[in-house]
Amino acid sequence: MKMLKTILKQFFDKPATTTFPYTPLENFEGTRGHLVFDPSKCTSCMMCMKRCPSQAITVQRAEKIWTLDRFRCVMCGNCVDVCKFDVLSMEREYAKSATPTERGVETYEITYVKPERPKKETAE
Ligand code: SF4
Ligand code: SF4
């Protein structure tokens, strides 16, 4: 009888699974979500790469390329804390849309341009 009750309950209950990423996932208080990178502010200082415990970040300074391997990232937030230039942040949403990437690796071209120093005025 107990088993029959369970079976009947399954017929009328909503499915336990979700259709993410087609329907957005609900996030909870304290959710770290995912890492967001702003290529226009990155100075290629490489601190995030040095302090990442899972080697998820690669910075190619000469090529101006910043790479994140999402499968390696454990969302610890270390890189956000060490970046002095406000380039990295954590967004609470898991992902806005499912973006197909090569094995979870996202590559960004760094667009930051160092501002020119104002020229010293020469005394005449
Ligand atoms: S993201 Fe921040 S810490 Fe990482 S290389 Fe760019 S400026 Fe440096
Ligand atoms: S959140 Fe943590 S694991 Fe992920 S890239 Fe940053 S330092 Fe690495």
Coordinates of C-alpha atoms and ligand atoms in Angstrom, one line a residue:
M1 CA 0.0 0.0 0.0
K2 CA 2.9 2.3 0.9
M3 CA 4.5 1.7 -2.4
L4 CA 1.3 2.4 -4.3
K5 CA 1.0 5.7 -2.5
T6 CA 4.5 6.6 -3.6
I7 CA 3.9 5.6 -7.2
L8 CA 0.6 7.7 -7.4
K9 CA 2.4 10.6 -5.8
Q10 CA 5.0 10.5 -8.6
F11 CA 2.3 10.8 -11.2
F12 CA 0.9 14.0 -9.9
D13 CA 4.1 15.7 -8.6
K14 CA 6.1 18.2 -10.7
P15 CA 9.4 16.7 -12.1
A16 CA 12.3 17.0 -9.7
T17 CA 14.7 17.9 -12.6
T18 CA 14.9 21.3 -14.3
T19 CA 15.4 22.2 -17.9
F20 CA 18.5 24.4 -17.3
P21 CA 20.0 26.1 -19.3
Y22 CA 16.7 26.6 -21.2
T23 CA 15.0 28.0 -18.1
P24 CA 17.1 30.1 -15.7
L25 CA 18.3 28.4 -12.6
E26 CA 17.2 29.9 -9.2
N27 CA 20.2 31.0 -7.1
F28 CA 20.4 31.1 -3.4
E29 CA 21.8 33.5 -0.7
G30 CA 25.6 33.1 -0.7
T31 CA 25.8 31.6 -4.2
R32 CA 29.1 32.6 -5.8
G33 CA 27.8 32.0 -9.3
H34 CA 30.4 32.5 -11.9
L35 CA 33.5 34.6 -12.6
V36 CA 33.2 37.7 -14.9
F37 CA 36.2 39.3 -16.6
D38 CA 36.4 42.8 -18.1
P39 CA 39.0 42.9 -20.8
S40 CA 39.0 46.7 -21.0
K41 CA 40.6 47.1 -17.5
C42 CA 43.1 44.2 -17.4
T43 CA 46.7 45.4 -17.1
S44 CA 48.1 41.9 -17.6
C45 CA 49.8 42.0 -14.2
M46 CA 49.4 38.2 -13.9
M47 CA 48.5 38.3 -10.2
C48 CA 45.3 36.3 -10.8
M49 CA 47.1 33.6 -12.6
K50 CA 49.8 33.3 -9.8
R51 CA 47.2 33.2 -7.0
C52 CA 44.7 30.8 -8.6
P53 CA 44.8 27.5 -6.6
S54 CA 43.5 25.4 -9.5
Q55 CA 45.5 27.0 -12.4
A56 CA 42.3 28.0 -14.1
I57 CA 43.7 31.3 -15.4
T58 CA 46.4 31.9 -18.0
V59 CA 47.6 35.3 -18.9
Q60 CA 49.7 35.7 -22.1
R61 CA 51.1 39.2 -21.6
A62 CA 52.8 39.6 -24.9
E63 CA 49.8 38.3 -26.9
K64 CA 47.3 40.2 -24.7
I65 CA 45.3 37.1 -24.1
W66 CA 43.5 36.2 -20.9
T67 CA 42.1 32.7 -20.6
L68 CA 39.8 31.0 -18.1
D69 CA 39.2 27.3 -17.9
R70 CA 35.7 27.1 -16.3
F71 CA 36.0 23.3 -15.6
R72 CA 39.1 24.0 -13.4
C73 CA 37.6 27.1 -11.6
V74 CA 36.3 26.3 -8.1
M75 CA 34.8 29.7 -7.6
C76 CA 37.1 30.5 -4.6
G77 CA 37.2 34.2 -5.4
N78 CA 41.0 34.5 -4.8
C79 CA 41.5 36.2 -8.2
V80 CA 38.8 38.7 -7.5
D81 CA 40.5 39.6 -4.2
V82 CA 44.0 40.0 -5.6
C83 CA 43.1 42.0 -8.7
K84 CA 43.8 45.6 -7.9
F85 CA 42.2 46.9 -11.0
D86 CA 38.6 45.8 -10.5
V87 CA 38.7 43.5 -13.5
L88 CA 37.2 40.5 -12.0
S89 CA 33.9 40.0 -10.2
M90 CA 31.5 37.2 -9.2
E91 CA 28.0 37.3 -10.6
R92 CA 25.4 35.4 -8.6
E93 CA 23.7 33.9 -11.7
Y94 CA 25.1 30.6 -12.8
A95 CA 25.0 31.6 -16.4
K96 CA 22.8 33.9 -18.5
S97 CA 22.8 31.6 -21.4
A98 CA 24.6 28.5 -22.4
T99 CA 27.6 29.6 -24.4
P100 CA 29.4 26.8 -26.2
T101 CA 33.1 27.0 -25.5
E102 CA 36.0 24.8 -26.4
R103 CA 36.0 22.3 -23.4
G104 CA 34.9 25.1 -21.0
V105 CA 37.8 27.4 -21.9
E106 CA 37.0 31.0 -22.5
T107 CA 39.6 33.2 -24.2
Y108 CA 39.5 37.0 -24.1
E109 CA 41.5 39.6 -26.0
I110 CA 42.8 42.2 -23.5
T111 CA 41.7 45.6 -24.8
Y112 CA 43.2 47.8 -22.0
V113 CA 45.5 50.6 -23.3
K114 CA 47.8 52.1 -20.8
P115 CA 47.2 55.9 -20.7
E116 CA 50.1 58.1 -21.8
R117 CA 52.0 60.0 -19.2
P118 CA 51.5 63.8 -19.4
K119 CA 54.7 65.3 -20.9
K120 CA 56.8 67.3 -18.5
E121 CA 56.9 71.0 -19.3
T122 CA 60.4 72.1 -20.0
A123 CA 61.6 75.4 -18.3
E124 CA 62.7 78.0 -20.8
Ligands
SF4_1 S1 42.6 40.3 -14.2 FE1 43.5 41.6 -12.7 S2 45.0 40.4 -11.6 FE2 44.5 39.3 -13.5 S3 46.1 40.0 -15.0 FE3 44.3 41.3 -15.2 S4 44.7 43.1 -13.9 FE4 46.1 41.5 -13.3
SF4_2 S1 37.7 31.9 -8.6 FE1 39.4 30.8 -7.7 S2 39.6 28.9 -8.9 FE2 38.3 30.3 -10.1 S3 39.8 31.4 -11.4 FE3 39.5 32.7 -9.6 S4 41.2 32.0 -8.2 FE4 41.0 30.4 -9.8

